[in-house]
Amino acid sequence: MLTLKFHHLAKNSFSFSTPPNSSTLNVRLCSTGLQSDVIIEIGEMSFHLHKFPLLSRSKVLENLIGEHSSEDEKRCVLQLHDVPGGAKTFLLAAKFCYGVKMELTALNVVSLRCAAEYLGMSEDFREENLITQTENFLNEVFGSWTDSVKALETCEEVLLHAEELHVVSRCINSLAMKACADPSLFSWPMQGGSDMKNPDGTLFWNGIRTSAKPHPMGEDWWYEDVSFLGLPLYKRLILEVGSNGMDPGRVAGALMYYAKKHLPLLGRQSSIESGNYAASRSTISATSEADQRSLLEELVELLPDQKGVTPSNFLLRLLRTAMIVHASPSCRENLEKRVGTQLDQASLQDLLIPNSGYSVETLYDIDCVQRILNHFMLVDRDDPTSNYIEHEGQMTESLHSLTPITVVANLIDSYLAEVASDVNLKLAKFQSLASVVPEYARPIDDGIYRAIDIYLKAHPWLTDSEREQLCRLMNCQKFSLEASTHAAQNERLPLRVIVQVLFFEQLRLRTSVSSWFFVSENLDNSQNLSGNLARNDLHPQAGGIHGRIMVDDMKERVSELEKEYFRMKQEIEKLGKTKVSSWNILLRKFGFSRSKSKYEDPKASKPTDTKELPTSSAPLINGGENQNNEPVD
């Protein structure tokens, strides 16, 4: 038995309790020593109260009790089944009427504010009434992020009344303002310059001791807190933060977090990929398919329109889920266009969308991918920042090596190679998808060749005419050496294609050899030309600055050689093994002779042709020469 004890204004003790002989807990008695004279029924709950405390606070109850008293002097029974918040909230209002001190919280203030308005507990009827007290507390709640979230969650229970009192809009405005502002300005202790910390790790925030660790703050700090809201309130909050200037990337991040939490098929790979379509259908049995479809369609409409803000892999997962829950055609078309504008950011794994239609012809939805690719081509063609320019019917690539169209071409080639092994894939559908990618988008055709080879292997019944028609999708001149080697030995290819591969490889080899000989000949000519220019610079008549520089360099080199020669002579003398022949050998080795220097002969072409000693300011060995041209001992 639940018993709540209070004190009346007249200091008569009373309590709200369940009668001992009651078989249910749906009766509440107020005991003050006086018999109750009014019964208020709310739902299945009955409250046995007294008229005077209620008349002193509620204008509505005063009118109802007055009307009943004029009709019947016996105990009056009032039915208030539509009071906001139900019996639980009315119990708090009754406590207030009896003068009991209540504890207002963020979880009960909204319903109590609505109940006070319903009961007419305004200042016009009585000073310091319930409406004023709940309004004052709401203003305190709106100053805190956590309390504002709690209050907004409770608005869902009394949504119509809270809307009329503008409580919902005030909560949403408070949350939107805080979500767009610096989170360090409110709600929780933040580690900063004004914080004090004891050696034991205890934090002091505004002089209050707390053991709570500072929250790591990021752009997604508010995603989880608001993800518990129902879709109608969450939608209004997202629209409000967007109108307050929040970055579209953060808005998209919040929507992604909400979708992953409330759409069961979105947070993981669908079981369709493993061939278990029935299991994937049972996944959404917990929540109705209609609710899932409605939620997904609403979230798609809320996603920002800016290109690249929402990741392509998330958009493709949304598209996959939309097909499973049979979302509206407009919703699926919207997602396909969004993916098409940024198809270069998608991955092969996300592009493998299982075919969930009623007439399943192929394992993967080829038509959906083709619609996405067609939209990408339209956007890329209209993009003024496209990296390709058209000239004389051909497209030339700009300086950027990996342009969006090139990335998409590689992606589609990989996709074709993945789906080519499906025996149910018709040749016309394979060709249609492959031909959307223009030839200039593929720097090399190895990818499309691999896809064609896999398709030919999986469809051996194709005729020769169909094989040749399929091979027209690739350009043999753009094969790498590895692809050419493979294609030349591929028996699945038509003979005409193999001949083309061999011809272009031979042509490429001849071109490479010719280029090599051309480069070698030019290199030899340039070396001869450089040698002639060097000899011309040495001629005295040139008198140019280059000639003087070379003469100075040669003089310096001769001086260094003379020093080395003198050092070696001293070492040989110490060993006592000096001979005329040895000196002559050394002289010839270092390019010295006892005649005039080579720089005196302008026609000398090679330094090794001279047999004359250079004239130098450095001293000769042993100070000079004898007349017989023999070294002096």
XYZ file of C-alpha atoms in Angstrom:
633
model
C 0.000 0.000 0.000
C 1.401 3.379 -1.063
C 0.891 6.102 1.570
C 1.889 9.750 1.096
C 1.674 11.932 4.236
C 1.225 15.698 4.083
C 0.152 18.593 6.314
C -2.863 20.741 5.575
C -2.775 24.489 5.810
C -4.811 24.179 9.000
C -2.215 21.763 10.326
C -4.606 18.826 10.206
C -2.677 15.746 9.190
C -3.867 13.921 6.086
C -2.599 11.423 3.541
C -3.255 10.095 0.041
C -3.569 6.338 0.383
C -5.204 3.222 -1.001
C -8.082 1.876 1.117
C -7.162 -1.353 2.908
C -10.264 -3.156 1.649
C -9.751 -2.049 -1.965
C -9.022 -4.837 -4.401
C -7.158 -2.499 -6.747
C -4.673 0.301 -6.503
C -6.914 2.708 -8.432
C -8.344 4.585 -5.450
C -6.612 7.400 -3.580
C -8.030 8.695 -0.294
C -7.117 11.983 1.313
C -7.365 11.659 5.096
C -7.415 14.872 7.137
C -9.700 13.761 9.902
C -12.591 15.041 7.777
C -14.680 13.051 5.365
C -13.934 13.750 1.703
C -16.667 15.599 -0.126
C -15.505 15.407 -3.743
C -14.416 12.496 -5.891
C -12.408 13.169 -9.067
C -12.105 10.335 -11.559
C -9.298 10.348 -14.099
C -9.173 7.268 -16.242
C -9.280 4.285 -13.909
C -8.064 6.325 -10.949
C -10.357 7.909 -8.316
C -9.247 10.686 -5.951
C -11.261 11.294 -2.713
C -10.527 14.923 -1.899
C -11.967 18.001 -0.200
C -13.589 20.960 -1.877
C -11.939 23.833 -0.047
C -8.245 23.189 -1.057
C -9.307 22.694 -4.670
C -11.535 25.771 -4.786
C -8.724 27.943 -3.467
C -6.408 27.189 -6.405
C -8.366 26.056 -9.466
C -10.965 28.197 -11.218
C -12.115 25.262 -13.335
C -12.709 23.044 -10.300
C -14.501 25.877 -8.583
C -16.933 26.190 -11.469
C -17.465 22.435 -11.751
C -18.009 21.969 -8.011
C -20.338 24.956 -7.943
C -22.464 23.575 -10.736
C -22.658 20.179 -9.057
C -23.521 21.634 -5.636
C -26.505 23.507 -7.040
C -27.903 20.272 -8.379
C -27.163 17.885 -5.514
C -25.918 18.595 -2.017
C -24.443 15.115 -1.658
C -20.834 14.222 -2.415
C -20.001 15.392 -5.911
C -18.199 13.222 -8.445
C -16.212 14.906 -11.232
C -14.774 13.174 -14.248
C -11.624 14.772 -15.666
C -10.447 12.060 -18.044
C -8.807 14.508 -20.454
C -6.567 16.303 -17.965
C -3.035 16.629 -19.481
C -0.611 14.100 -18.047
C -3.381 11.900 -16.615
C -3.717 10.814 -12.999
C 0.001 11.064 -12.288
C 0.122 14.756 -13.127
C -3.176 15.514 -11.400
C -1.771 14.018 -8.199
C 0.992 16.641 -8.278
C -1.547 19.403 -8.905
C -3.637 18.157 -5.977
C -0.602 18.233 -3.708
C -0.032 21.839 -4.730
C -3.634 22.668 -3.888
C -3.186 21.181 -0.411
C -0.070 23.285 0.124
C 2.396 20.446 -0.153
C 5.849 21.392 -1.312
C 6.491 19.722 -4.657
C 9.735 18.849 -6.404
C 9.640 20.170 -9.951
C 11.914 18.412 -12.427
C 12.555 18.584 -16.154
C 10.546 15.371 -16.529
C 7.313 16.617 -14.902
C 7.276 20.368 -15.429
C 5.841 20.292 -18.969
C 2.864 18.075 -18.145
C 2.283 19.992 -14.915
C 2.352 23.287 -16.798
C -0.265 21.969 -19.208
C -2.394 20.609 -16.348
C -2.223 23.951 -14.544
C -3.500 25.680 -17.665
C -6.260 23.102 -18.046
C -7.359 23.575 -14.400
C -7.193 27.366 -14.613
C -4.556 27.782 -11.889
C -3.474 31.265 -12.973
C -2.403 34.407 -11.146
C -5.731 36.044 -11.880
C -7.407 33.484 -9.663
C -4.785 33.218 -6.934
C -1.325 34.721 -6.421
C 1.735 32.481 -6.729
C -0.361 29.889 -8.420
C 0.850 26.798 -10.256
C 1.111 28.373 -13.707
C 3.594 30.983 -12.464
C 5.726 28.452 -10.616
C 5.931 26.065 -13.550
C 6.746 28.907 -15.961
C 9.582 30.110 -13.743
C 10.987 26.604 -13.561
C 10.705 26.166 -17.341
C 12.899 29.225 -17.827
C 15.544 27.520 -15.687
C 15.162 24.293 -17.670
C 15.751 26.093 -20.964
C 19.143 27.226 -19.687
C 20.413 23.645 -19.543
C 20.991 21.411 -22.565
C 20.264 18.159 -20.719
C 17.118 19.445 -19.042
C 15.868 20.939 -22.305
C 16.218 17.560 -24.009
C 14.313 15.861 -21.191
C 11.576 18.463 -21.291
C 11.210 18.136 -25.068
C 10.901 14.362 -24.753
C 8.023 14.759 -22.278
C 6.269 17.131 -24.688
C 5.345 14.120 -26.795
C 2.966 12.956 -24.016
C 0.997 16.224 -24.011
C 1.876 17.452 -27.497
C -1.334 19.318 -28.331
C -1.440 21.222 -25.040
C 2.312 21.912 -25.159
C 1.947 23.283 -28.673
C -0.813 25.656 -27.605
C 1.352 26.957 -24.770
C 4.418 27.261 -27.114
C 6.417 24.994 -24.818
C 7.549 22.821 -27.742
C 8.824 25.725 -29.836
C 10.629 27.212 -26.845
C 12.349 23.881 -26.143
C 13.370 23.483 -29.773
C 14.709 27.033 -30.008
C 16.715 26.492 -26.836
C 18.247 23.253 -28.130
C 18.953 24.661 -31.593
C 20.718 27.666 -30.135
C 22.912 25.474 -27.957
C 23.659 22.977 -30.740
C 24.891 25.796 -32.982
C 26.889 27.471 -30.197
C 30.100 26.550 -28.431
C 29.291 23.536 -26.197
C 31.811 24.647 -23.590
C 29.471 27.492 -22.604
C 26.800 25.399 -20.956
C 25.538 22.205 -19.364
C 28.574 20.386 -17.966
C 32.007 20.990 -16.395
C 34.594 21.747 -19.017
C 38.334 21.551 -18.520
C 39.719 25.008 -19.073
C 41.832 27.793 -17.637
C 39.386 28.585 -14.837
C 39.097 24.971 -13.686
C 40.992 23.832 -10.650
C 42.306 20.332 -10.223
C 43.631 18.645 -7.100
C 46.592 16.275 -7.237
C 44.199 13.352 -6.672
C 42.412 14.132 -9.925
C 39.276 15.749 -8.433
C 37.904 18.547 -10.574
C 36.496 21.794 -9.251
C 34.062 23.602 -11.517
C 32.870 27.030 -10.350
C 33.983 26.029 -6.867
C 31.944 22.811 -6.857
C 33.789 19.583 -6.310
C 33.039 16.914 -8.882
C 34.644 13.642 -9.853
C 33.142 13.676 -13.337
C 35.645 13.640 -16.146
C 35.421 16.402 -18.750
C 33.436 15.353 -21.792
C 35.435 15.091 -25.018
C 33.701 17.536 -27.303
C 33.340 17.246 -31.047
C 30.921 18.254 -33.747
C 28.769 15.204 -33.017
C 28.404 15.818 -29.282
C 24.638 16.389 -29.531
C 23.711 13.591 -31.965
C 22.949 10.915 -29.389
C 21.049 13.153 -26.972
C 18.413 14.152 -29.531
C 18.222 10.733 -31.216
C 15.650 9.616 -28.623
C 13.103 12.135 -29.883
C 10.205 11.021 -32.024
C 10.340 11.870 -35.698
C 7.951 14.893 -35.611
C 9.916 16.708 -32.910
C 13.264 15.597 -34.315
C 12.325 16.910 -37.748
C 11.449 20.308 -36.301
C 14.739 20.418 -34.409
C 16.762 19.602 -37.529
C 14.968 22.292 -39.522
C 15.617 24.787 -36.749
C 19.359 24.092 -36.486
C 19.584 24.343 -40.271
C 17.858 27.728 -40.280
C 20.240 28.893 -37.542
C 23.182 28.456 -39.922
C 24.609 25.115 -38.828
C 27.082 23.556 -41.239
C 25.270 21.137 -43.606
C 27.843 18.446 -42.841
C 26.866 18.447 -39.165
C 23.180 18.336 -40.059
C 23.814 15.363 -42.337
C 25.819 13.672 -39.582
C 22.934 14.027 -37.131
C 20.491 12.564 -39.647
C 22.835 9.658 -40.356
C 23.095 8.907 -36.638
C 19.311 9.008 -36.253
C 18.738 6.815 -39.303
C 21.197 4.155 -38.168
C 19.481 4.013 -34.798
C 15.898 3.750 -36.023
C 16.258 1.912 -39.364
C 17.296 -1.684 -38.563
C 18.544 -2.546 -42.064
C 20.756 0.504 -42.376
C 23.430 -0.111 -39.780
C 24.658 -3.370 -41.280
C 24.879 -5.183 -44.591
C 21.589 -6.595 -45.761
C 21.203 -10.329 -45.561
C 20.167 -10.234 -49.212
C 23.878 -10.203 -50.072
C 24.161 -13.671 -48.591
C 21.126 -14.821 -50.566
C 18.750 -14.785 -47.584
C 16.091 -12.325 -48.676
C 13.455 -13.799 -46.354
C 15.651 -13.133 -43.332
C 16.042 -9.503 -44.341
C 12.272 -9.153 -44.597
C 11.822 -10.587 -41.105
C 14.273 -8.033 -39.733
C 11.701 -5.271 -40.080
C 8.867 -7.340 -38.629
C 9.442 -5.812 -35.190
C 8.434 -2.439 -36.570
C 5.854 -2.173 -39.287
C 7.014 -1.711 -42.856
C 4.813 1.356 -43.162
C 6.572 3.046 -40.237
C 9.966 2.207 -41.674
C 8.965 3.532 -45.069
C 7.560 6.753 -43.618
C 10.658 7.342 -41.503
C 13.024 6.769 -44.412
C 11.110 9.064 -46.749
C 11.094 11.842 -44.160
C 14.838 11.519 -43.531
C 15.623 11.632 -47.239
C 13.733 14.910 -47.526
C 15.696 16.336 -44.591
C 19.139 15.542 -46.023
C 21.047 18.636 -47.210
C 21.131 19.141 -50.975
C 24.789 20.186 -51.184
C 27.026 17.866 -53.177
C 29.418 15.755 -51.132
C 27.880 16.629 -47.759
C 26.243 13.230 -47.302
C 28.621 10.299 -48.005
C 27.811 8.207 -51.058
C 27.968 4.927 -49.145
C 25.266 6.146 -46.759
C 23.070 7.282 -49.652
C 23.449 3.890 -51.315
C 22.507 2.104 -48.105
C 19.452 4.297 -47.842
C 18.602 3.408 -51.431
C 18.979 -0.296 -50.696
C 16.707 -0.002 -47.662
C 14.198 2.039 -49.673
C 13.906 -0.827 -52.140
C 13.346 -3.361 -49.368
C 10.578 -1.382 -47.654
C 9.085 -0.345 -51.028
C 9.539 3.380 -50.594
C 7.850 5.734 -53.015
C 9.308 6.109 -56.536
C 10.017 9.774 -55.866
C 12.083 8.859 -52.795
C 14.157 6.313 -54.719
C 14.615 8.724 -57.621
C 15.794 11.386 -55.194
C 18.396 9.030 -53.754
C 19.568 7.916 -57.201
C 20.116 11.526 -58.250
C 21.997 12.323 -55.049
C 24.313 9.354 -55.608
C 24.707 10.265 -59.273
C 26.028 13.736 -58.482
C 28.894 12.210 -56.449
C 29.292 8.759 -57.973
C 33.083 9.208 -58.016
C 32.998 8.946 -54.191
C 31.226 5.585 -54.147
C 32.834 2.180 -53.709
C 32.188 -1.071 -55.532
C 30.834 -2.833 -52.450
C 28.183 -0.162 -51.902
C 27.225 -0.171 -55.574
C 26.319 -3.876 -55.502
C 22.632 -3.314 -54.781
C 20.701 -6.612 -54.598
C 17.757 -6.927 -56.919
C 14.733 -6.911 -54.598
C 12.040 -6.518 -57.232
C 9.147 -8.893 -57.663
C 10.540 -10.250 -60.945
C 14.143 -10.987 -60.035
C 16.031 -11.447 -63.298
C 19.586 -10.743 -62.189
C 21.289 -10.965 -58.822
C 22.095 -7.246 -58.734
C 20.008 -4.277 -59.806
C 21.757 -3.309 -63.068
C 19.029 -0.872 -64.100
C 19.436 1.163 -60.915
C 23.187 1.504 -61.443
C 22.638 2.569 -65.047
C 20.201 5.292 -63.964
C 22.765 6.527 -61.430
C 25.498 6.512 -64.087
C 23.300 8.359 -66.593
C 22.647 11.080 -64.051
C 26.365 11.373 -63.311
C 27.128 11.830 -67.002
C 24.537 14.607 -67.255
C 25.973 16.406 -64.234
C 29.573 15.969 -65.411
C 28.722 17.278 -68.864
C 27.113 20.397 -67.417
C 29.857 20.967 -64.852
C 31.922 24.057 -65.869
C 34.846 22.752 -63.822
C 35.102 19.557 -65.875
C 38.685 18.462 -66.444
C 38.153 17.591 -70.107
C 37.759 19.830 -73.143
C 36.473 18.850 -76.548
C 38.614 19.604 -79.579
C 37.975 18.375 -83.114
C 35.680 15.616 -81.940
C 38.143 14.157 -79.438
C 38.498 14.680 -75.730
C 41.853 15.612 -74.281
C 42.686 15.137 -70.644
C 43.831 18.040 -68.501
C 46.743 18.056 -66.117
C 44.747 16.249 -63.443
C 45.470 12.533 -63.644
C 42.474 11.259 -61.680
C 39.388 13.185 -62.694
C 35.874 12.220 -61.513
C 35.007 10.729 -64.908
C 38.150 8.570 -64.821
C 37.354 7.361 -61.296
C 33.805 6.525 -62.344
C 35.067 4.682 -65.442
C 37.277 2.466 -63.269
C 34.377 1.924 -60.857
C 31.969 0.889 -63.621
C 34.569 -1.438 -65.154
C 34.993 -3.121 -61.776
C 31.215 -3.325 -61.402
C 30.875 -4.913 -64.843
C 33.529 -7.477 -63.952
C 31.604 -8.284 -60.759
C 28.215 -8.790 -62.431
C 29.527 -10.362 -65.658
C 29.520 -13.842 -64.149
C 25.727 -13.732 -63.777
C 24.409 -16.113 -66.447
C 21.080 -14.259 -66.487
C 22.701 -10.977 -67.480
C 21.662 -10.224 -71.033
C 24.202 -9.039 -73.574
C 22.164 -5.917 -74.397
C 22.097 -4.840 -70.745
C 25.848 -5.416 -70.344
C 26.583 -3.401 -73.483
C 24.187 -0.645 -72.512
C 25.890 -0.057 -69.164
C 29.430 -0.311 -70.560
C 28.738 2.054 -73.461
C 27.596 4.893 -71.169
C 31.218 5.486 -70.163
C 32.914 7.458 -72.987
C 36.136 6.146 -74.478
C 38.190 9.145 -73.362
C 37.369 8.374 -69.711
C 39.514 5.216 -69.776
C 43.292 5.911 -69.885
C 43.803 2.175 -70.390
C 41.255 -0.477 -71.297
C 42.469 -3.283 -69.059
C 39.394 -2.991 -66.817
C 36.792 -3.265 -69.558
C 38.787 -6.101 -71.167
C 38.711 -8.046 -67.898
C 34.931 -7.555 -67.613
C 34.410 -8.688 -71.224
C 36.587 -11.749 -70.717
C 34.597 -12.764 -67.614
C 31.345 -12.278 -69.498
C 32.561 -14.396 -72.414
C 33.619 -17.139 -70.024
C 30.209 -17.126 -68.257
C 28.281 -17.029 -71.554
C 29.960 -19.566 -73.872
C 26.861 -19.821 -76.062
C 27.368 -16.377 -77.640
C 27.701 -16.371 -81.413
C 30.756 -15.038 -83.223
C 28.805 -11.984 -84.264
C 27.809 -11.254 -80.647
C 31.398 -11.742 -79.491
C 32.691 -9.244 -82.020
C 29.939 -6.817 -81.144
C 30.885 -7.097 -77.463
C 34.592 -6.606 -78.152
C 33.892 -3.277 -79.864
C 33.529 -1.830 -76.361
C 37.313 -1.976 -75.852
C 40.259 -0.417 -77.666
C 43.170 -2.783 -78.249
C 45.571 0.147 -78.655
C 45.020 1.075 -74.982
C 45.999 -2.308 -73.555
C 48.907 -2.622 -71.167
C 51.664 -5.125 -71.915
C 50.134 -7.606 -69.466
C 46.670 -7.283 -70.995
C 48.061 -7.593 -74.529
C 49.966 -10.756 -73.605
C 46.831 -12.263 -72.085
C 44.596 -11.242 -74.986
C 46.993 -12.673 -77.592
C 46.539 -16.116 -76.016
C 42.823 -15.804 -75.165
C 40.856 -18.367 -77.156
C 37.551 -16.794 -76.100
C 38.232 -13.662 -78.139
C 37.335 -13.495 -81.840
C 40.238 -14.077 -84.221
C 39.981 -10.546 -85.576
C 40.545 -9.108 -82.097
C 43.594 -11.301 -81.483
C 45.090 -10.168 -84.810
C 44.510 -6.539 -83.836
C 46.230 -7.067 -80.500
C 49.286 -8.639 -82.178
C 49.402 -5.904 -84.820
C 49.280 -3.055 -82.314
C 51.890 -4.722 -80.120
C 54.241 -5.072 -83.095
C 53.572 -1.470 -84.076
C 54.259 -0.338 -80.538
C 57.528 -2.315 -80.470
C 58.723 -0.844 -83.766
C 57.866 2.648 -82.574
C 59.780 2.110 -79.352
C 62.879 0.819 -81.180
C 62.791 3.697 -83.676
C 62.470 6.188 -80.865
C 65.447 4.624 -79.125
C 67.658 4.927 -82.209
C 66.475 8.484 -82.774
C 67.343 9.463 -79.223
C 70.758 7.776 -79.442
C 71.626 9.579 -82.705
C 70.584 12.941 -81.301
C 72.629 12.277 -78.185
C 75.763 11.568 -80.237
C 75.232 14.686 -82.333
C 74.773 16.815 -79.266
C 77.992 15.446 -77.754
C 79.957 16.218 -80.947
C 78.477 19.664 -81.073
C 79.450 20.258 -77.467
C 83.030 19.130 -78.215
C 83.319 21.537 -81.155
C 82.003 24.372 -79.082
C 84.545 23.579 -76.368
C 87.435 23.652 -78.855
C 86.233 26.920 -80.274
C 86.176 28.388 -76.832
C 89.848 27.431 -76.339
C 90.995 29.344 -79.428
C 92.908 32.528 -78.473
C 90.991 34.532 -81.044
C 87.761 33.791 -79.221
C 88.919 35.850 -76.282
C 85.690 35.064 -74.529
C 85.116 34.757 -70.897
C 84.566 30.958 -71.196
C 88.061 30.522 -72.612
C 89.687 32.423 -69.783
C 87.806 30.354 -67.217
C 88.983 27.081 -68.814
C 92.612 28.323 -68.955
C 92.532 29.209 -65.291
C 91.114 25.786 -64.451
C 93.850 24.033 -66.422
C 96.596 26.088 -64.728
C 95.232 25.152 -61.345
C 95.178 21.474 -62.314
C 98.797 21.617 -63.566
C 99.893 23.243 -60.336
C 98.280 20.479 -58.309
C 99.946 17.813 -60.447
C 103.362 19.427 -59.983
C 102.917 19.386 -56.245
C 101.957 15.724 -56.348
C 104.973 15.038 -58.584
C 107.345 16.745 -56.144
C 105.951 14.801 -53.193
C 106.398 11.461 -54.971
C 109.985 12.339 -55.932
C 110.872 13.023 -52.324
C 109.462 9.674 -51.250
C 111.435 7.851 -53.956
C 114.683 9.655 -52.973
C 114.218 8.489 -49.440
C 114.109 4.934 -50.697
C 117.260 5.530 -52.779
C 115.721 4.172 -55.935
C 115.831 7.152 -58.266
C 116.371 6.256 -61.915
C 116.149 8.193 -65.151
C 113.630 5.783 -66.613
C 111.421 6.101 -63.590
C 111.397 9.856 -63.916
C 110.525 9.673 -67.574
C 107.673 7.306 -66.857
C 106.340 9.577 -64.173
C 106.661 12.597 -66.437
C 104.712 10.915 -69.188
C 102.120 9.672 -66.723
C 101.319 13.129 -65.471
C 101.485 14.759 -68.906
C 104.669 16.833 -68.384
C 107.548 17.555 -70.780
C 110.474 19.890 -70.715
C 109.327 21.861 -73.799
C 106.790 24.662 -74.005
C 103.288 24.339 -72.476
C 100.281 23.076 -74.436
C 98.502 26.339 -73.806
C 101.021 28.012 -76.153
C 99.714 25.961 -79.087
C 96.185 27.001 -79.958
C 95.762 24.052 -82.367
C 96.324 21.402 -79.727
C 93.151 19.339 -79.495
C 93.896 16.799 -76.789
C 96.000 17.227 -73.668
C 97.459 13.725 -74.003
C 98.986 14.498 -77.450
C 101.609 16.913 -76.055
C 104.993 15.832 -74.735
C 106.040 19.168 -73.359
C 106.392 20.287 -69.801
C 104.039 23.126 -68.896
C 105.461 26.524 -68.104
C 104.519 27.243 -64.563
C 105.447 29.566 -61.795
C 106.003 26.520 -59.577
C 109.686 25.463 -59.185
C 110.965 22.515 -61.216
C 112.317 19.412 -59.557
C 115.748 20.030 -57.958
C 115.595 23.616 -59.193
C 116.253 23.170 -62.921
C 117.503 21.054 -65.906
C 120.948 20.258 -67.405
C 121.854 20.655 -71.057
C 121.749 16.937 -71.740
C 118.115 16.712 -70.752
C 119.018 14.457 -67.891
C 117.694 14.920 -64.393
C 120.190 16.243 -61.910
C 120.853 13.842 -59.094
